Amino acid sequence: MAAQGNDAPLVEVRHLKEYFPINTGFFKTTPLKAVDDVSFAIRRGETLGLVGESGCGKTTVGRTILHLYEPTDGVVVYDGKAVVGPKEKVDIDKFATPADGGSLTGNTLSLNEYRTKTTMVFQDPYSSLNPRMTVSDIIAEPLDVHKLCASAKEREERVLELMNRVGLNSEHASRYAHEFSGGQRQRIGIARSLAVNPEFIVCDEPVSALDVSIQAQVINMFDELQEEMGLTYLFIAHDLLVVRHISDRIAVMYLGKMVELADAAEIYDRPLHPYSKSLLSAVPIPDPKIARANKRIPLQGDIPSPLNAPSGCPFRTRCQYATEACAATMPEFKEVEKGHFVACHRTAEVNS
Amino acid sequence: MALLEVRDLHTSFFTDAGEVKAVNGVSFDLDRGKVLGIVGESGSGKSVTVYSIMQILAPAGKIVSGSIKFDGQELVGAGERVMRDIRGNKISIIFQDPMTSLNPTYTIGHQLMEAILLHTDRNKEQAWDRAVEMLKLVNVNEPEKRMKQYPHEFSGGMRQRVMIAMALACEPDILIADEPTTALDVTIQAQILELMQQLQRDLGMAIIMITHDLGVVAQMCDEIVVMYAGSYCERGTADEIFYDPRHEYTKGLLRSIPTTGTVGQKLQPITGTPIDLLNLPKGCPFAPRCDAAMKICIRQAAENMELSSTHKASCWINVERNARDLGASAMRKAQKVGMDLDDAADIAKALEVGGLGASVLSAEVHAARVEEELQDARQQAAMEVREAGADVLPDGDIVGDGALMQSREKGNRISGKRNSAMRNKKPRKGGKR
């Protein structure tokens, strides 16, 4: 689906950093740079796909955007307003642009308000639902937390409406999560995330745990909900065919850094970063003739530990084009063509 | 003779809730040096099938009937002693989750040497050398150092390599890979698959590859078995399954996966949820979710139909297709004898509807009857033509492709509106006699 509406971003992430302290010795902690200086914007009504290997920080990006983790540094600007948690100490003015009038202070959004506009769908439909709660209580929990329903009757009606919307039967309301299959559980999770009438949903691997036939049902439902409710998605997944299907634009992450961002078709047809090239060539295509002819660009070794990330470009240790410059400095994440961002010193040479 | 012959395998789990028929009549052959893929959703019985081959089922599981022949030797009921010689030696298995299938309390070297010491007459030193050699084979760097390390010091991809090294240490004839790359990232998955392909070529072993990822199957497999609810739906070469699927479930699976061609379109999911194995229906297990389900699908499970020497499917839709072909050929014959096209179409339709409503047998009877009618009609027409003073009809095929196409199209339309056609079946007009 094409991005609708104007080009003004709904969610803007500026220089987001998320470091986790790891105990590496007696009284000694080392920061694990799960997300290291990531910036991007998501337009209203679009789906941004976020891909990368496990451990690259894609889930952390999703969670930090929603302030489920307090950002170490950087700011999330939602609909022109900086999101600030009650105890956060990040100097948000540092990230203000001329478009914000040079300052973000006084133009902020409280976390409570932010969370009535943004929600999350989790990966694992088995562990993300409380086994002691009935389906109706699970779905109504956001309504209770934000006090969005005046009466018990309104609450019940809302729950049934949500269940109906995601294709669950109303008689399921009083059952418990264990009585449902994976696909149905994921529907419950989606209903819960829709309860506050959000504008923006972070979908963290929402179909990875589902069977192929069920996966298609859930993907279609995401599509339909977006059309009906004008939702904006950040769609995190490692299945590149699924991401390609659902996304308008796709971002590729490697070891806490964003390495490429472009239109979905563009990044599939003409990836510019050597990592994206390799990643995309490794996707098994469900067509024997294409699969047999497919030339994979091999990638040696494993992803390095983020505790001990290489200097400069994080990908250089596995990159066949790496030079000394790559070890010295981290390449800038810049727009090389309209709408196509790449972080690579050697974009020109790699693609000549 | 095939290296592995599985015939009509039935495996059940006897639980408190009742008998769970996890595998329901699966048959396949595996030749030396071939890669067989078993595809299906979770709960379709693919893992239980191979666990039955290895006889490593959970205590509640039992092979109820069927035969598994390895190199001519019957394994069902062969006893633990025989199986111990087969497992890890002649047939090895790699499990899905590399994180839990290695013992965390022993070194990698100890675990690698275990199989070698058990199945060969190498001493400890030779076993160590062999283990190092195996690690080298699967591209593990610094194998000597790695031998002394514990599983937690390995990444997921590395552990899966160790599992492969362990499985290959005794040069098995068959390697069973149960979702070997599901827990891995795509780049690592590609490395592992390539490694398996290369080793398969070099060592000439056969591989049974279990997966739900159709992309992996397309890349790796020569032959594919598609399973649903413990029964097998379809079996054929990779090209046959992907380009000419003949079971509605296979078709549904292929339609439901996103490809570059589906961008901007809705996916076509299979509706409903997988079936409860405790209460298998009488008919085809897929019928409740099948858009093309016919009355017969609910009454009776389709037997295995041979479509070519390599391609088999258990789906009534092929009978329909068969009937449609018969109908088309009947029409062609009718055309030949100068029968009115509409009348011929009616016969063809009746043939199809009859074929669907009843069974294969009645379709054949029907076909024969129509054939007889056509014979009569032909003689009649020939007589008429003679009486009219013209020459006898030329024996060559006078109907062009156009008429055939038309009849096919008609057949398609009919099958689309099958139910209404069945309700409003017109009384059949007689041909020109």
Short mmCIF file of N, CA, C and O in Angstrom, two decimals, chain A residues 9-75:
data_model
loop_
_atom_site.label_atom_id
_atom_site.label_comp_id
_atom_site.label_asym_id
_atom_site.label_seq_id
_atom_site.Cartn_x
_atom_site.Cartn_y
_atom_site.Cartn_z
N PRO A 9 6.47 13.72 9.15
CA PRO A 9 6.58 12.45 9.87
C PRO A 9 5.68 12.43 11.10
O PRO A 9 5.46 13.45 11.74
N LEU A 10 5.17 11.25 11.39
CA LEU A 10 4.38 11.07 12.61
C LEU A 10 5.33 10.78 13.77
O LEU A 10 5.21 11.35 14.84
N VAL A 11 6.27 9.89 13.50
CA VAL A 11 7.24 9.55 14.53
C VAL A 11 8.62 9.87 13.98
O VAL A 11 8.96 9.47 12.87
N GLU A 12 9.37 10.60 14.76
CA GLU A 12 10.71 10.93 14.32
C GLU A 12 11.68 10.53 15.43
O GLU A 12 11.50 10.92 16.58
N VAL A 13 12.67 9.77 15.07
CA VAL A 13 13.64 9.30 16.03
C VAL A 13 14.95 10.02 15.75
O VAL A 13 15.44 9.99 14.62
N ARG A 14 15.46 10.73 16.76
CA ARG A 14 16.69 11.49 16.52
C ARG A 14 17.80 11.00 17.43
O ARG A 14 17.71 11.13 18.65
N HIS A 15 18.85 10.49 16.82
CA HIS A 15 20.07 10.08 17.52
C HIS A 15 19.77 9.22 18.75
O HIS A 15 20.29 9.46 19.83
N LEU A 16 18.92 8.26 18.56
CA LEU A 16 18.52 7.41 19.67
C LEU A 16 19.64 6.47 20.08
O LEU A 16 20.28 5.82 19.23
N LYS A 17 19.89 6.43 21.39
CA LYS A 17 20.91 5.50 21.91
C LYS A 17 20.30 4.75 23.08
O LYS A 17 19.56 5.34 23.87
N GLU A 18 20.61 3.48 23.13
CA GLU A 18 20.15 2.69 24.26
C GLU A 18 21.29 1.78 24.69
O GLU A 18 21.67 0.86 23.98
N TYR A 19 21.89 2.12 25.83
CA TYR A 19 23.00 1.31 26.34
C TYR A 19 22.52 0.57 27.58
O TYR A 19 21.87 1.14 28.45
N PHE A 20 22.86 -0.71 27.64
CA PHE A 20 22.54 -1.47 28.85
C PHE A 20 23.83 -1.72 29.61
O PHE A 20 24.81 -2.19 29.01
N PRO A 21 23.86 -1.44 30.90
CA PRO A 21 25.08 -1.73 31.65
C PRO A 21 25.21 -3.23 31.88
O PRO A 21 24.26 -3.88 32.31
N ILE A 22 26.37 -3.77 31.56
CA ILE A 22 26.62 -5.20 31.76
C ILE A 22 27.75 -5.35 32.77
O ILE A 22 28.79 -4.69 32.64
N ASN A 23 27.55 -6.17 33.76
CA ASN A 23 28.62 -6.41 34.73
C ASN A 23 29.72 -7.22 34.08
O ASN A 23 29.51 -8.36 33.68
N THR A 24 30.88 -6.61 33.98
CA THR A 24 31.98 -7.34 33.35
C THR A 24 33.09 -7.63 34.34
O THR A 24 34.12 -8.15 33.99
N GLY A 25 32.90 -7.26 35.58
CA GLY A 25 33.90 -7.56 36.58
C GLY A 25 33.41 -7.04 37.90
O GLY A 25 32.28 -6.56 38.02
N PHE A 26 34.25 -7.15 38.89
CA PHE A 26 33.88 -6.67 40.21
C PHE A 26 33.74 -5.15 40.17
O PHE A 26 34.68 -4.44 39.80
N PHE A 27 32.59 -4.62 40.50
CA PHE A 27 32.33 -3.17 40.47
C PHE A 27 32.55 -2.55 39.11
O PHE A 27 32.76 -1.36 38.99
N LYS A 28 32.55 -3.35 38.06
CA LYS A 28 32.85 -2.77 36.77
C LYS A 28 31.72 -3.09 35.80
O LYS A 28 31.29 -4.24 35.70
N THR A 29 31.22 -2.09 35.16
CA THR A 29 30.20 -2.35 34.14
C THR A 29 30.66 -1.77 32.81
O THR A 29 31.37 -0.77 32.76
N THR A 30 30.28 -2.45 31.75
CA THR A 30 30.58 -1.98 30.41
C THR A 30 29.25 -1.73 29.73
O THR A 30 28.34 -2.54 29.88
N PRO A 31 29.12 -0.61 29.01
CA PRO A 31 27.84 -0.42 28.33
C PRO A 31 27.71 -1.33 27.12
O PRO A 31 28.65 -1.45 26.33
N LEU A 32 26.56 -2.00 27.02
CA LEU A 32 26.28 -2.77 25.81
C LEU A 32 25.47 -1.85 24.91
O LEU A 32 24.35 -1.47 25.26
N LYS A 33 26.06 -1.49 23.80
CA LYS A 33 25.40 -0.52 22.94
C LYS A 33 24.38 -1.22 22.04
O LYS A 33 24.68 -1.57 20.90
N ALA A 34 23.18 -1.43 22.57
CA ALA A 34 22.16 -2.16 21.83
C ALA A 34 21.67 -1.34 20.64
O ALA A 34 21.44 -1.87 19.56
N VAL A 35 21.51 -0.05 20.87
CA VAL A 35 21.14 0.87 19.79
C VAL A 35 22.09 2.04 19.90
O VAL A 35 22.23 2.63 20.96
N ASP A 36 22.75 2.34 18.80
CA ASP A 36 23.79 3.35 18.87
C ASP A 36 23.56 4.41 17.79
O ASP A 36 23.89 4.21 16.63
N ASP A 37 22.99 5.50 18.22
CA ASP A 37 22.83 6.65 17.35
C ASP A 37 22.02 6.32 16.09
O ASP A 37 22.53 6.32 14.98
N VAL A 38 20.76 6.05 16.29
CA VAL A 38 19.88 5.71 15.18
C VAL A 38 18.88 6.85 14.96
O VAL A 38 18.29 7.34 15.92
N SER A 39 18.76 7.29 13.72
CA SER A 39 17.80 8.34 13.39
C SER A 39 16.96 7.92 12.19
O SER A 39 17.51 7.42 11.21
N PHE A 40 15.68 8.08 12.29
CA PHE A 40 14.81 7.88 11.13
C PHE A 40 13.44 8.46 11.41
O PHE A 40 13.17 8.90 12.54
N ALA A 41 12.62 8.52 10.39
CA ALA A 41 11.28 9.09 10.56
C ALA A 41 10.27 8.15 9.92
O ALA A 41 10.57 7.48 8.95
N ILE A 42 9.09 8.10 10.51
CA ILE A 42 8.01 7.28 9.94
C ILE A 42 6.87 8.22 9.60
O ILE A 42 6.42 9.00 10.45
N ARG A 43 6.41 8.16 8.36
CA ARG A 43 5.33 9.04 7.93
C ARG A 43 3.99 8.50 8.40
O ARG A 43 3.82 7.30 8.60
N ARG A 44 3.02 9.37 8.49
CA ARG A 44 1.69 8.97 8.90
C ARG A 44 1.10 7.99 7.89
O ARG A 44 1.15 8.23 6.68
N GLY A 45 0.58 6.88 8.37
CA GLY A 45 -0.09 5.92 7.49
C GLY A 45 0.84 4.97 6.77
O GLY A 45 0.37 4.15 5.99
N GLU A 46 2.11 5.06 7.00
CA GLU A 46 3.00 4.15 6.30
C GLU A 46 3.44 2.99 7.20
O GLU A 46 3.24 3.02 8.42
N THR A 47 4.03 2.00 6.58
CA THR A 47 4.60 0.89 7.32
C THR A 47 6.10 0.88 7.07
O THR A 47 6.53 0.81 5.93
N LEU A 48 6.84 1.02 8.15
CA LEU A 48 8.29 0.94 8.02
C LEU A 48 8.72 -0.43 8.51
O LEU A 48 8.43 -0.81 9.65
N GLY A 49 9.36 -1.19 7.66
CA GLY A 49 9.87 -2.50 8.05
C GLY A 49 11.26 -2.35 8.64
O GLY A 49 12.06 -1.56 8.14
N LEU A 50 11.54 -3.09 9.69
CA LEU A 50 12.87 -3.03 10.30
C LEU A 50 13.43 -4.45 10.34
O LEU A 50 12.84 -5.33 10.95
N VAL A 51 14.53 -4.66 9.63
CA VAL A 51 15.07 -6.01 9.55
C VAL A 51 16.52 -6.05 10.01
O VAL A 51 17.19 -5.02 10.09
N GLY A 52 16.99 -7.24 10.27
CA GLY A 52 18.37 -7.42 10.71
C GLY A 52 18.47 -8.76 11.41
O GLY A 52 17.47 -9.39 11.71
N GLU A 53 19.70 -9.21 11.66
CA GLU A 53 19.89 -10.49 12.33
C GLU A 53 19.55 -10.36 13.81
O GLU A 53 19.45 -9.25 14.33
N SER A 54 19.41 -11.48 14.49
CA SER A 54 19.11 -11.39 15.91
C SER A 54 20.29 -10.74 16.62
O SER A 54 21.44 -10.98 16.26
N GLY A 55 19.99 -9.92 17.59
CA GLY A 55 21.04 -9.22 18.30
C GLY A 55 21.47 -7.92 17.66
O GLY A 55 22.40 -7.28 18.12
N CYS A 56 20.78 -7.51 16.58
CA CYS A 56 21.21 -6.27 15.93
C CYS A 56 20.55 -5.06 16.56
O CYS A 56 20.86 -3.93 16.22
N GLY A 57 19.61 -5.28 17.46
CA GLY A 57 19.02 -4.15 18.17
C GLY A 57 17.67 -3.70 17.62
O GLY A 57 17.18 -2.65 18.01
N LYS A 58 17.07 -4.50 16.74
CA LYS A 58 15.82 -4.03 16.15
C LYS A 58 14.68 -4.01 17.17
O LYS A 58 13.91 -3.06 17.21
N THR A 59 14.63 -5.02 18.02
CA THR A 59 13.59 -5.03 19.05
C THR A 59 13.81 -3.90 20.05
O THR A 59 12.86 -3.23 20.46
N THR A 60 15.07 -3.65 20.39
CA THR A 60 15.37 -2.56 21.33
C THR A 60 14.94 -1.22 20.75
O THR A 60 14.40 -0.37 21.46
N VAL A 61 15.15 -1.02 19.45
CA VAL A 61 14.68 0.22 18.82
C VAL A 61 13.18 0.36 19.02
O VAL A 61 12.69 1.39 19.48
N GLY A 62 12.44 -0.71 18.72
CA GLY A 62 10.98 -0.67 18.86
C GLY A 62 10.56 -0.34 20.28
O GLY A 62 9.69 0.51 20.50
N ARG A 63 11.21 -0.98 21.23
CA ARG A 63 10.81 -0.76 22.62
C ARG A 63 11.23 0.62 23.11
O ARG A 63 10.53 1.24 23.92
N THR A 64 12.38 1.09 22.66
CA THR A 64 12.85 2.40 23.12
C THR A 64 11.99 3.51 22.53
O THR A 64 11.73 4.52 23.19
N ILE A 65 11.53 3.32 21.30
CA ILE A 65 10.65 4.33 20.70
C ILE A 65 9.41 4.51 21.58
O ILE A 65 8.94 5.62 21.81
N LEU A 66 8.90 3.41 22.10
CA LEU A 66 7.72 3.48 22.96
C LEU A 66 8.07 3.82 24.39
O LEU A 66 7.21 3.82 25.26
N HIS A 67 9.35 4.09 24.65
CA HIS A 67 9.82 4.39 26.01
C HIS A 67 9.53 3.25 26.99
O HIS A 67 9.24 3.48 28.16
N LEU A 68 9.52 2.03 26.45
CA LEU A 68 9.47 0.88 27.37
C LEU A 68 10.83 0.75 28.02
O LEU A 68 10.97 0.25 29.13
N TYR A 69 11.86 1.14 27.31
CA TYR A 69 13.18 1.37 27.89
C TYR A 69 13.39 2.87 27.85
O TYR A 69 13.05 3.53 26.87
N GLU A 70 13.98 3.39 28.90
CA GLU A 70 14.29 4.81 28.92
C GLU A 70 15.50 5.04 28.01
O GLU A 70 16.53 4.40 28.20
N PRO A 71 15.40 5.93 27.03
CA PRO A 71 16.55 6.10 26.13
C PRO A 71 17.76 6.63 26.88
O PRO A 71 17.63 7.47 27.78
N THR A 72 18.95 6.13 26.53
CA THR A 72 20.18 6.63 27.12
C THR A 72 20.45 8.04 26.62
O THR A 72 20.90 8.91 27.35
N ASP A 73 20.15 8.23 25.36
CA ASP A 73 20.31 9.55 24.76
C ASP A 73 19.42 9.60 23.53
O ASP A 73 18.97 8.58 23.02
N GLY A 74 19.19 10.79 23.05
CA GLY A 74 18.35 10.93 21.87
C GLY A 74 16.91 11.20 22.24
O GLY A 74 16.53 11.11 23.42
N VAL A 75 16.12 11.51 21.24
CA VAL A 75 14.75 11.89 21.53
C VAL A 75 13.81 11.31 20.48
O VAL A 75 14.19 11.10 19.33
#
